[in-house]
Short mmCIF file of C-alpha atoms in Angstrom, two decimals:
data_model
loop_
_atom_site.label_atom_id
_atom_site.label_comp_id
_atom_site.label_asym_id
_atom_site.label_seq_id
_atom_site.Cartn_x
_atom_site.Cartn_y
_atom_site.Cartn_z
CA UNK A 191 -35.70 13.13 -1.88
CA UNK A 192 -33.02 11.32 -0.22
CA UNK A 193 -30.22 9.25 -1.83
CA UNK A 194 -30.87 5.63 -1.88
CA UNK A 195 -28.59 3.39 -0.81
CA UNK A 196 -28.85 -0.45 -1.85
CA UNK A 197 -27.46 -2.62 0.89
CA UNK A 198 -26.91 -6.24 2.25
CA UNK A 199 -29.06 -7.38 5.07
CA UNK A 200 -28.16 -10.66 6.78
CA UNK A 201 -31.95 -12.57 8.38
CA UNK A 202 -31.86 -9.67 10.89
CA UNK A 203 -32.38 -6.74 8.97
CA UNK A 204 -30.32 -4.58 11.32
CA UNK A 205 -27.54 -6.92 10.70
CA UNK A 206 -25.51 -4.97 7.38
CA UNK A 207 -21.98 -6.12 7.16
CA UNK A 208 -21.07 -5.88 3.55
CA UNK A 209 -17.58 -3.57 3.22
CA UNK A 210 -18.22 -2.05 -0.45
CA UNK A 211 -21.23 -0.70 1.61
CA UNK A 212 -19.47 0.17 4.27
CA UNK A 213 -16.99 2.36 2.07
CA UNK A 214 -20.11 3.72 0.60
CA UNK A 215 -21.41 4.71 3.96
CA UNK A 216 -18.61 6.01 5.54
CA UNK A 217 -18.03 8.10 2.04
CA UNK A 218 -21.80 9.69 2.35
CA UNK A 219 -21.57 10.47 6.24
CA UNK A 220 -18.48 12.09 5.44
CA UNK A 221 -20.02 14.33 2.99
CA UNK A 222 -22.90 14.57 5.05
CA UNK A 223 -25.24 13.68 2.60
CA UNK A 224 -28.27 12.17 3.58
CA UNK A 225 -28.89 8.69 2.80
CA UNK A 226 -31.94 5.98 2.94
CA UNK A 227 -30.87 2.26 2.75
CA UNK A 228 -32.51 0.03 0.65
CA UNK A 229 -31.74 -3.55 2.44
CA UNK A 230 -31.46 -6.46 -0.20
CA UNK A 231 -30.56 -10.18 0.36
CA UNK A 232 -28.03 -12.05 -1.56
CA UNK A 233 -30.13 -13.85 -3.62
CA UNK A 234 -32.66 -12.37 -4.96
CA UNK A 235 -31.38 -9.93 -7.78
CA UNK A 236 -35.14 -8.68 -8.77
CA UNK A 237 -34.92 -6.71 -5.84
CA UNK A 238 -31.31 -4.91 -6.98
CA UNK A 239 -31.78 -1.92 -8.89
CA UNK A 240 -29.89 -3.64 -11.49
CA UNK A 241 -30.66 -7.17 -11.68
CA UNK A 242 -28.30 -8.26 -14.20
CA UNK A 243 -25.66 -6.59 -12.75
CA UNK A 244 -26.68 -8.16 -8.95
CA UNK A 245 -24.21 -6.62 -6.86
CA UNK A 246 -24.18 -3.93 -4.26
CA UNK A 247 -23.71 -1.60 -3.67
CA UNK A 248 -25.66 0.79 -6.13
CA UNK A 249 -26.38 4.07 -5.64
CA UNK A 250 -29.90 5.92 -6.92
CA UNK A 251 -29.67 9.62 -6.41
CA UNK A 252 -32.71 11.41 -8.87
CA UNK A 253 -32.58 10.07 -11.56
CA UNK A 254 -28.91 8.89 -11.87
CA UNK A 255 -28.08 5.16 -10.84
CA UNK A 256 -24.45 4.71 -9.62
CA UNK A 257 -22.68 0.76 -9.43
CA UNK A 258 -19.80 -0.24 -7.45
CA UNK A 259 -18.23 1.92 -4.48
CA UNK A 260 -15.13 3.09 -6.19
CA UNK A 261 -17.22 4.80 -8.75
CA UNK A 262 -19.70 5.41 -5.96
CA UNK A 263 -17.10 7.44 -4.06
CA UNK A 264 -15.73 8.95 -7.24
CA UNK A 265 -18.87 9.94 -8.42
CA UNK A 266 -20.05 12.04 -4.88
CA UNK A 267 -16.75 13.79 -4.77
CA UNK A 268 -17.60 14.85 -8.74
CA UNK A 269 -21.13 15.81 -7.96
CA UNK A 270 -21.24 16.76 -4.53
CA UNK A 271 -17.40 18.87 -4.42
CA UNK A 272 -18.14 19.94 -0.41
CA UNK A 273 -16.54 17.83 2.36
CA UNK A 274 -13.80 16.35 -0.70
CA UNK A 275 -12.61 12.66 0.43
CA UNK A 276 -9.58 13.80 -1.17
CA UNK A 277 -7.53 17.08 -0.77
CA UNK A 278 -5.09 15.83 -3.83
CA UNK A 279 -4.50 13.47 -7.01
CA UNK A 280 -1.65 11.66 -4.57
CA UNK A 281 -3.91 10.98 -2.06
CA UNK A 282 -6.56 9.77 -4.78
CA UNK A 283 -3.81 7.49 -6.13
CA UNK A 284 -2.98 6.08 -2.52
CA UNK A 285 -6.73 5.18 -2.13
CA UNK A 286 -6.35 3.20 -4.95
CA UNK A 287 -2.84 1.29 -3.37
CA UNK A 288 -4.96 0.67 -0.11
CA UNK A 289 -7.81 -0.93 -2.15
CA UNK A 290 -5.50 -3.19 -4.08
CA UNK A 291 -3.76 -4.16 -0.91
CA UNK A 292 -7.35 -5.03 0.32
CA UNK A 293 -7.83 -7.35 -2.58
CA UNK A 294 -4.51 -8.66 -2.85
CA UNK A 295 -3.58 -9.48 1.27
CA UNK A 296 -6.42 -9.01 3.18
CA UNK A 297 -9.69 -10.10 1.62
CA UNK A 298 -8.06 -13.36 0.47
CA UNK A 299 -6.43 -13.65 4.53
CA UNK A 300 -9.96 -12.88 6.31
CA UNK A 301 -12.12 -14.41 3.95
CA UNK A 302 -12.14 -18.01 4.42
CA UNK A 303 -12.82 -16.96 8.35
CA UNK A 304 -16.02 -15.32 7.71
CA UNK A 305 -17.73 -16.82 4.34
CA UNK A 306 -19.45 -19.95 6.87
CA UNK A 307 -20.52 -17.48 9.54
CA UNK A 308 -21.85 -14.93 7.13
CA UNK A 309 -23.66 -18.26 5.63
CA UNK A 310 -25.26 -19.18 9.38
CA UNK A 311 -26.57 -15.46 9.66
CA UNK A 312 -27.85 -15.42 6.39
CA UNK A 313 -31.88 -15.46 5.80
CA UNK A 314 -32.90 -18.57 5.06
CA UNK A 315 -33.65 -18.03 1.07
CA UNK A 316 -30.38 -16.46 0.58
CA UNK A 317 -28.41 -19.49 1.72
CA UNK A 318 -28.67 -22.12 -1.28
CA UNK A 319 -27.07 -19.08 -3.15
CA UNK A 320 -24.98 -18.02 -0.92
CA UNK A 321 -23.08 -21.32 -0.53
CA UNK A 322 -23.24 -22.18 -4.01
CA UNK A 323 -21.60 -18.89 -5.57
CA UNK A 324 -19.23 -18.47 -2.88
CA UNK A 325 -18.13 -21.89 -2.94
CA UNK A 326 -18.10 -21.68 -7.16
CA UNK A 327 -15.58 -18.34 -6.38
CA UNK A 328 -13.12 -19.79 -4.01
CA UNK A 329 -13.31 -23.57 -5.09
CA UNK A 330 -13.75 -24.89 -1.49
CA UNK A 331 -16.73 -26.03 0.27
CA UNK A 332 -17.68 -23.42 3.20
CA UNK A 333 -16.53 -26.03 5.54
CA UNK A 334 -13.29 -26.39 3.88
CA UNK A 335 -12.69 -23.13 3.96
CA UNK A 336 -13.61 -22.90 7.65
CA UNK A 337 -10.96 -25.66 8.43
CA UNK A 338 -8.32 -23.99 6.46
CA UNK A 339 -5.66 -23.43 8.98
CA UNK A 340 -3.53 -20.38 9.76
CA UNK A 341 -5.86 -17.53 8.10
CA UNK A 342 -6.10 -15.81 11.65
CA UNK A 343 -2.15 -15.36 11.48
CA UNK A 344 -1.75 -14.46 7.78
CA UNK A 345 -4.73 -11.90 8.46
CA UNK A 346 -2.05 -10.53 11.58
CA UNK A 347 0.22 -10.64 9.16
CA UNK A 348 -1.64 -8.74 6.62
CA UNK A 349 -2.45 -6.12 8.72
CA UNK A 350 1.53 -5.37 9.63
CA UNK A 351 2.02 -3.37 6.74
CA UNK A 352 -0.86 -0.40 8.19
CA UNK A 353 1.44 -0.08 11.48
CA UNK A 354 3.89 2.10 9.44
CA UNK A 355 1.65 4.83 8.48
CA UNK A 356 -0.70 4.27 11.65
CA UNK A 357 2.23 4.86 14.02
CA UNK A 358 3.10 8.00 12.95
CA UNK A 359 -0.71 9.69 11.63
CA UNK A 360 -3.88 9.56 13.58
CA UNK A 361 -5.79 8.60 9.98
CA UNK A 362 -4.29 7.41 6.76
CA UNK A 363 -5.45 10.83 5.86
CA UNK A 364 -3.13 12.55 8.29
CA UNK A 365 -4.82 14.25 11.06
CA UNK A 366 -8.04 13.87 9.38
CA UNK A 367 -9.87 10.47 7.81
CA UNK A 368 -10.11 10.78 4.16
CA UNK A 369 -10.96 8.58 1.25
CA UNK A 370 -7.88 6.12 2.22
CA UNK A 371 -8.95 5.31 5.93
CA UNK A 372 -13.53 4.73 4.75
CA UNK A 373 -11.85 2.01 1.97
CA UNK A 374 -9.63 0.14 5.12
CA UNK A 375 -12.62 0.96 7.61
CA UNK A 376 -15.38 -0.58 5.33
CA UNK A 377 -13.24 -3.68 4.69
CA UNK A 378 -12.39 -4.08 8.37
CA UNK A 379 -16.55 -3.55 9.10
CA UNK A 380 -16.73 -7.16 7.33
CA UNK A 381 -15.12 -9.15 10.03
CA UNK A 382 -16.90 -6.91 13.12
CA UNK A 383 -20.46 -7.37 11.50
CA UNK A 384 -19.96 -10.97 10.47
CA UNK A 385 -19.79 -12.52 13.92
CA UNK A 386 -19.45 -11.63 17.45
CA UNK A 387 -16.09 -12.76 18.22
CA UNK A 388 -12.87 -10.52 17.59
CA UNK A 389 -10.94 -13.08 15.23
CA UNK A 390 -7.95 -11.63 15.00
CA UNK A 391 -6.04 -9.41 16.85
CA UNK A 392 -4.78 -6.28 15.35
CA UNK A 393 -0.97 -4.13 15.59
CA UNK A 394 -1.52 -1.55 18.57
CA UNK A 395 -1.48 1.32 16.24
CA UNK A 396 -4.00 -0.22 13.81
CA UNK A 397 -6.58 -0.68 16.89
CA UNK A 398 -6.19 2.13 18.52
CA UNK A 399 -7.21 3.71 14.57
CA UNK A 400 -10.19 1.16 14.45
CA UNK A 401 -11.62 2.54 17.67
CA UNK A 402 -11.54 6.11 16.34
CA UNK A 403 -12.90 5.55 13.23
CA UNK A 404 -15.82 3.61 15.22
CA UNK A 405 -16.27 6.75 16.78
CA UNK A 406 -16.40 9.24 13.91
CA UNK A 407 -19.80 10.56 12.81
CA UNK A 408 -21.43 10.19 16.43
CA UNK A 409 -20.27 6.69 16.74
CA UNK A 410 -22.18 5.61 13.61
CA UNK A 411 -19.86 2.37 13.10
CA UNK A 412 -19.75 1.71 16.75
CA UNK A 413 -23.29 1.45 16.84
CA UNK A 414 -24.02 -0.78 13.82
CA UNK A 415 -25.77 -4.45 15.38
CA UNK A 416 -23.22 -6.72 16.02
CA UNK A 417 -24.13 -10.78 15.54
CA UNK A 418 -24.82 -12.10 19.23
CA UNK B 1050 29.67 24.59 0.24
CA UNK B 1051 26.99 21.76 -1.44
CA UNK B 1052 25.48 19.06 0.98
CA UNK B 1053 27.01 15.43 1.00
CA UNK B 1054 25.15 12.35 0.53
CA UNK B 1055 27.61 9.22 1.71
CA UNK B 1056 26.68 6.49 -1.21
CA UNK B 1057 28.13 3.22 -1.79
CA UNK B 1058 29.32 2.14 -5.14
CA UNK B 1059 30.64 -1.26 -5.89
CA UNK B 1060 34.00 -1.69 -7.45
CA UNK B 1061 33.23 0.27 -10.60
CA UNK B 1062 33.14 3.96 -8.51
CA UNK B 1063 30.32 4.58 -11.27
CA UNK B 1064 27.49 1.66 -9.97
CA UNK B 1065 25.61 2.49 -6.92
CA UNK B 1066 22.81 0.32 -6.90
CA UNK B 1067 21.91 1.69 -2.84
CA UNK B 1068 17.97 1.95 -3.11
CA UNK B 1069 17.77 3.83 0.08
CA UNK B 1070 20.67 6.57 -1.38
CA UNK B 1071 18.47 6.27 -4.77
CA UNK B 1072 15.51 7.63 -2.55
CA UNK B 1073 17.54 10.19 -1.33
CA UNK B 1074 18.83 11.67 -4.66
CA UNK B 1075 15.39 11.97 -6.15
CA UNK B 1076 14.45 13.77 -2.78
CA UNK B 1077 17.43 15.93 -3.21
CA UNK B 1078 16.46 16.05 -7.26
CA UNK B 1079 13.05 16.76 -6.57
CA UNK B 1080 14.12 19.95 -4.34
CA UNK B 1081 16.54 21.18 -7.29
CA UNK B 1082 19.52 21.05 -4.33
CA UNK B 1083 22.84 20.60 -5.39
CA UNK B 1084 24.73 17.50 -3.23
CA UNK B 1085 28.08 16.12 -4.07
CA UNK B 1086 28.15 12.87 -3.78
CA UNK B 1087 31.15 11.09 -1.40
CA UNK B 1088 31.24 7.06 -2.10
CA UNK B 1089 32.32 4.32 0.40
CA UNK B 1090 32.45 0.94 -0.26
CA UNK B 1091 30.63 -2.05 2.01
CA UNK B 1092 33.60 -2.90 4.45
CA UNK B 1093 35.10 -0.01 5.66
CA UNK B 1094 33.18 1.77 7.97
CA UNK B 1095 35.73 3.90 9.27
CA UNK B 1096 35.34 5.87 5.60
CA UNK B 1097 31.71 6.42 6.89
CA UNK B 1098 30.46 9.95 8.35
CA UNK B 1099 29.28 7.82 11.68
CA UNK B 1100 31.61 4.49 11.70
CA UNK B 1101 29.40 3.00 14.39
CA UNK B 1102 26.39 3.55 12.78
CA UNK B 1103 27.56 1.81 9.17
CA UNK B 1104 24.77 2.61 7.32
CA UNK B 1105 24.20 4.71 4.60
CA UNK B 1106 22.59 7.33 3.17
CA UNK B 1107 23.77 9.63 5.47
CA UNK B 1108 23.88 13.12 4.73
CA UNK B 1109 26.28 16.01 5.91
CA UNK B 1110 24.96 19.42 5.84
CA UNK B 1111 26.89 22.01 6.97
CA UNK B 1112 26.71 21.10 10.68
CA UNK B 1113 24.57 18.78 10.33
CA UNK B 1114 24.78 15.33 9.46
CA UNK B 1115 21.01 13.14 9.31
CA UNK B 1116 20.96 9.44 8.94
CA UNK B 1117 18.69 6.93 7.43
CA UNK B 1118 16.62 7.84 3.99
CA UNK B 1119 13.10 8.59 5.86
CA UNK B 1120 14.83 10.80 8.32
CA UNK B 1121 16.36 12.29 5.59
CA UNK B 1122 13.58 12.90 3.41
CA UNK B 1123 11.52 14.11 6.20
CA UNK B 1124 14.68 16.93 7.35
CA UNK B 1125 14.93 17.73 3.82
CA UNK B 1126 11.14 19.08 3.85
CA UNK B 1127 11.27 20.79 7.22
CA UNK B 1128 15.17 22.36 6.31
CA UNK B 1129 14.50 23.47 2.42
CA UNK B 1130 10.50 24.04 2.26
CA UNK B 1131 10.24 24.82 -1.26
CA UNK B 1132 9.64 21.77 -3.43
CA UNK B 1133 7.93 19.83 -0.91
CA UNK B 1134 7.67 16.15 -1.15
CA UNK B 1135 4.36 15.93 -0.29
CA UNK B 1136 1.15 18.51 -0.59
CA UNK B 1137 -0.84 16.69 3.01
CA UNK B 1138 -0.34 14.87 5.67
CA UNK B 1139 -2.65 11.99 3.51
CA UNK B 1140 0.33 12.06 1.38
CA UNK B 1141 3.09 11.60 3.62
CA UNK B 1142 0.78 8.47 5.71
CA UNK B 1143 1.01 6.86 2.00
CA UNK B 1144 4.57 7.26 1.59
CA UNK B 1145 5.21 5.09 4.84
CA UNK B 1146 2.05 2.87 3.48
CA UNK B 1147 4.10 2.17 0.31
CA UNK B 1148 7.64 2.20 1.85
CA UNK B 1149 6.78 -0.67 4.00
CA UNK B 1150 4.68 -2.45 0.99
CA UNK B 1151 8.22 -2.35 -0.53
CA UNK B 1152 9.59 -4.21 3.08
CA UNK B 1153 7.19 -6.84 3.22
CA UNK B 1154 6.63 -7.63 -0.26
CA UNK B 1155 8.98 -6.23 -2.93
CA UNK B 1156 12.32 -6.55 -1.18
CA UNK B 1157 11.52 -10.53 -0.26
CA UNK B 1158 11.35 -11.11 -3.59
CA UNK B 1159 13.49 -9.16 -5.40
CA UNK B 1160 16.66 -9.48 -3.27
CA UNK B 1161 18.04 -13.35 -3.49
CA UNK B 1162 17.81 -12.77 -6.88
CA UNK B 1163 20.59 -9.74 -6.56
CA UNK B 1164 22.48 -10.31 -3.58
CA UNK B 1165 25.23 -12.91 -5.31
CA UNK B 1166 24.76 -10.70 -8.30
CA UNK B 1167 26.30 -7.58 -6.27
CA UNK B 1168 28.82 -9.88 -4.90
CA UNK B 1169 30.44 -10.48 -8.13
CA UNK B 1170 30.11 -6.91 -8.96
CA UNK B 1171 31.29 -5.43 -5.40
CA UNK B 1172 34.94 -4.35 -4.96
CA UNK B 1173 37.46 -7.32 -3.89
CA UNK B 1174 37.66 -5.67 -0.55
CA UNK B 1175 34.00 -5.75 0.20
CA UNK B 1176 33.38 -9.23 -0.87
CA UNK B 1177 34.11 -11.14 2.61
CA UNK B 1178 31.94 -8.88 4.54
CA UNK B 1179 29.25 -8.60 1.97
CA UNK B 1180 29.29 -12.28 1.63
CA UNK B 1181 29.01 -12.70 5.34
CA UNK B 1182 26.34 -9.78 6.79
CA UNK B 1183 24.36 -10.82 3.73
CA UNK B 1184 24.23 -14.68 4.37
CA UNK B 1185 23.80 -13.97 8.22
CA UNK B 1186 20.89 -11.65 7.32
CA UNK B 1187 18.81 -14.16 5.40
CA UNK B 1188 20.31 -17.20 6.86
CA UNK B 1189 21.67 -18.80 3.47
CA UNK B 1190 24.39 -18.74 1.22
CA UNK B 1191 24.47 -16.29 -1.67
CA UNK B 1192 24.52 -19.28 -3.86
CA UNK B 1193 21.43 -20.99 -1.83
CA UNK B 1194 19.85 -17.45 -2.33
CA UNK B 1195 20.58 -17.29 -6.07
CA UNK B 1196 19.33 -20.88 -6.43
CA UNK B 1197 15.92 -20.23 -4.72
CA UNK B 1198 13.18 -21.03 -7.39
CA UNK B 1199 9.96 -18.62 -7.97
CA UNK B 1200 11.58 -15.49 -7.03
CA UNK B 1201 10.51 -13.63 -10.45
CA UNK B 1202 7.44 -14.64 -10.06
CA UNK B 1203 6.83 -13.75 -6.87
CA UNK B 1204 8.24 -10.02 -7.68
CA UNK B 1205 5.97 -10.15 -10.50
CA UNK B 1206 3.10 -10.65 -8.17
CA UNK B 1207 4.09 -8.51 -5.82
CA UNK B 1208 4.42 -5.03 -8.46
CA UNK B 1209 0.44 -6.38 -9.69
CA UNK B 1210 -0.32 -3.93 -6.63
CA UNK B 1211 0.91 -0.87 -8.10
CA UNK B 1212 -0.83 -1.61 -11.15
CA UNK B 1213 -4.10 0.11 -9.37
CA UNK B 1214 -2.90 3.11 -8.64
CA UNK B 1215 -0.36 3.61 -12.03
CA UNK B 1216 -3.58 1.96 -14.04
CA UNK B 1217 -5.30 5.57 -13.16
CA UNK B 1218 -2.09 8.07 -12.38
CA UNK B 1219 0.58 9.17 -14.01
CA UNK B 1220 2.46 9.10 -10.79
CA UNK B 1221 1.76 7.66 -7.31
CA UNK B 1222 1.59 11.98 -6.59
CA UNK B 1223 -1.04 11.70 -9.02
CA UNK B 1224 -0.01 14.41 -11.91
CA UNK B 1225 3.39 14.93 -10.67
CA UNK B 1226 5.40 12.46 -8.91
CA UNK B 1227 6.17 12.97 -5.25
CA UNK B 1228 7.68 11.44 -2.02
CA UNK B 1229 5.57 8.36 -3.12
CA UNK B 1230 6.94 7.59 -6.04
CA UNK B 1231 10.66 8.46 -5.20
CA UNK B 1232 10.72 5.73 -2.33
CA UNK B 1233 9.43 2.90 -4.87
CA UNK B 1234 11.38 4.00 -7.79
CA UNK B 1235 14.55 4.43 -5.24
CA UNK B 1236 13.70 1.08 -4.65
CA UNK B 1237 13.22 -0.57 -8.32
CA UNK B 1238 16.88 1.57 -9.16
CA UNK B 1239 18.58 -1.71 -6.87
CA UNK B 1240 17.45 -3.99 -9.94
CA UNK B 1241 18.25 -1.89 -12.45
CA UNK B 1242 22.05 -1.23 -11.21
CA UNK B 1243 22.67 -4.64 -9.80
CA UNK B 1244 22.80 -6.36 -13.07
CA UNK B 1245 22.72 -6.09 -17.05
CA UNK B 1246 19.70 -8.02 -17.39
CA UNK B 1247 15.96 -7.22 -16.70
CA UNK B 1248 15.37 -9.75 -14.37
CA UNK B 1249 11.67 -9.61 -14.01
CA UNK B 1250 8.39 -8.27 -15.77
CA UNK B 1251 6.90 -5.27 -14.59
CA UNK B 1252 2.72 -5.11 -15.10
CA UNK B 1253 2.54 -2.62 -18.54
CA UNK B 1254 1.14 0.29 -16.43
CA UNK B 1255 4.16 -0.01 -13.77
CA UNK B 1256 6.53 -0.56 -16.47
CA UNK B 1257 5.09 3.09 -18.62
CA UNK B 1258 5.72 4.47 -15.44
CA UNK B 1259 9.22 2.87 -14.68
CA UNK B 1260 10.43 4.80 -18.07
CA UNK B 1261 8.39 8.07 -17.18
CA UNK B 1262 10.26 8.39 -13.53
CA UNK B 1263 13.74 7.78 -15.70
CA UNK B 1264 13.33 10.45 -17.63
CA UNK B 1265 12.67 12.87 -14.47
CA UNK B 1266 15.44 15.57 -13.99
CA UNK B 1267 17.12 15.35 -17.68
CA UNK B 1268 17.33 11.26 -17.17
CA UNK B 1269 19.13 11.30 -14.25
CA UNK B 1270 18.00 7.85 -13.12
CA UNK B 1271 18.10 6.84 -16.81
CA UNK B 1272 21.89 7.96 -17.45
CA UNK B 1273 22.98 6.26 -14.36
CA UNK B 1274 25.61 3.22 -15.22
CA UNK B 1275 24.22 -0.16 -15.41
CA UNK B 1276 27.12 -3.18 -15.17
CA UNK B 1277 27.59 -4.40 -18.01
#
């Protein structure tokens, strides 16, 4: 029985973008573990595993039920020790740096772009919610948030800082993606599954690393619906 | 005949506040090799091993004389294998993740609250051209520097990053410290040895692991003299 993965759909099913998921994802195909999604909405927690706890994603492997992707990924490399995401306790600790940055430069840089287009691609039950706890959790009205200015330049900004390890390594993992470059990937999946324009443009080295991460796995990333 | 590291030590021979020669030593530390250390001040370049160049750390090995800490650390691990810096490649793509965390975030903040600070504390000699490449590099006055308002909290903010991985390490190496964690402690030694007082807060876990990387190598970092 395969491992269940609970995961955001957008109105069209096909249309997945959230990045905890995407870490999750990228975490299982490189363990090569089989997985079967379980799509959820936003609103709707009766349909999460968890309903009180109403967030993806959550993992449900047998009987063991698994919340929130850094205990997701932490929890595969205990139980399923082939394919490691990790070779070593720095490079466990450096995971943990590149999340933070996530949450502390790039999230709060890329967000206000995307929170009104995820809104329009929502299904239509989803949206009352949508808007209401997003707009509750950044104290701005979608719109207001859409019209803040300069968030495609502080998101360039942001993303200065990965041109230092990026020029000089192929992955964050060295020659090979680990645990470090599936946290950066799944965040950066947010913005490429959120709309079809490219909203920001990203350091050299930093896109040239996006591409080949799209193309890991037999293109799995690359080939993940797009919004038209 | 032990390798030289060119430091710079302000007009008590005993302060050297230099957080790129501070990355250095622990490199050097870390390795168990024995250096002697040769100090020059900020002015005089012709007391420096390349006078053009002007920077330091520099070191002189035999033959060989490497410039600029990264290129340093990096010979260091390719000349003298044993003791390596870092276990994987993952490893050494964090180290140049963190070191330029520490150029667009730490070093902003931190430094126009030390630069007049080192002034007062930098031999007579130096003062004119400290005063001068220092106010050309930021484009203000050491006192307009000093004056700026919200620079402690702004370093505060920016350490809350390191508070993720030192929340769930020992060290940024994980159980032992590595390159990692001599590049931001090299780094938060410029503080320490620019002034008597603590001038900012570090988040508790950072701060645990402030005093752990002092005591390294019989309290190297620890022993070394503070103005007073």
């Amino acid at each position: 029985m395969a491992l269940k993965l609970y995961d955001l759909a957008l109105a069209d099913p096909d249309i997945r973008p959230s990045p905890f998921c995407w870490m999750v994802k990228f975490a299982l195909l490189h363990k090569a573990l089989e997985f079967e999604p379980i799509l959820v909405g936003f609103a709707d927690k009766t349909k999460y595993p968890d309903p009180e706890y109403g967030r993806i994603p959550v993992i449900v492997d047998g009987e063991e039920m698994v919340k929130d992707s850094a205990a997701i990924m932490a929890w595969l490399d205990k139980t399923y020790p082939e394919n490691p995401l990790v070779a070593t306790q720095g490079e466990a600790a450096a995971a943990e740096f590149y999340r933070s940055w996530l949450f502390s430069s790039f999230f709060p840089a890329v967000s206000p772009m995307l929170v009104s287009r995820i809104h329009a691609l929502a299904a239509e039950d989803d949206k009352p919610y949508f808007r209401a706890s997003r707009e509750e959790r950044f104290g701005k009205t979608l719109e207001e948030l859409a019209a803040l200015p300069g968030q495609k330049e502080k998101t360039e900004a942001s993303l200065q800082i990965l041109s230092a390890p990026l020029g000089r390594y192929r992955f964050l993992g060295g020659d090979a993606p680990n645990l470090c470059d599936y946290i950066v990937m799944g965040a950066f999946m947010w913005p490429r599954l959120s709309t079809a324009e490219d909203i920001y443009e990203a350091p050299q080295s930093v896109a040239a690393w996006f591409e080949r991460m799209l193309d890991l796995f037999d293109g799995y990333a690359r080939n993940a619906k797009r919004p038209s």
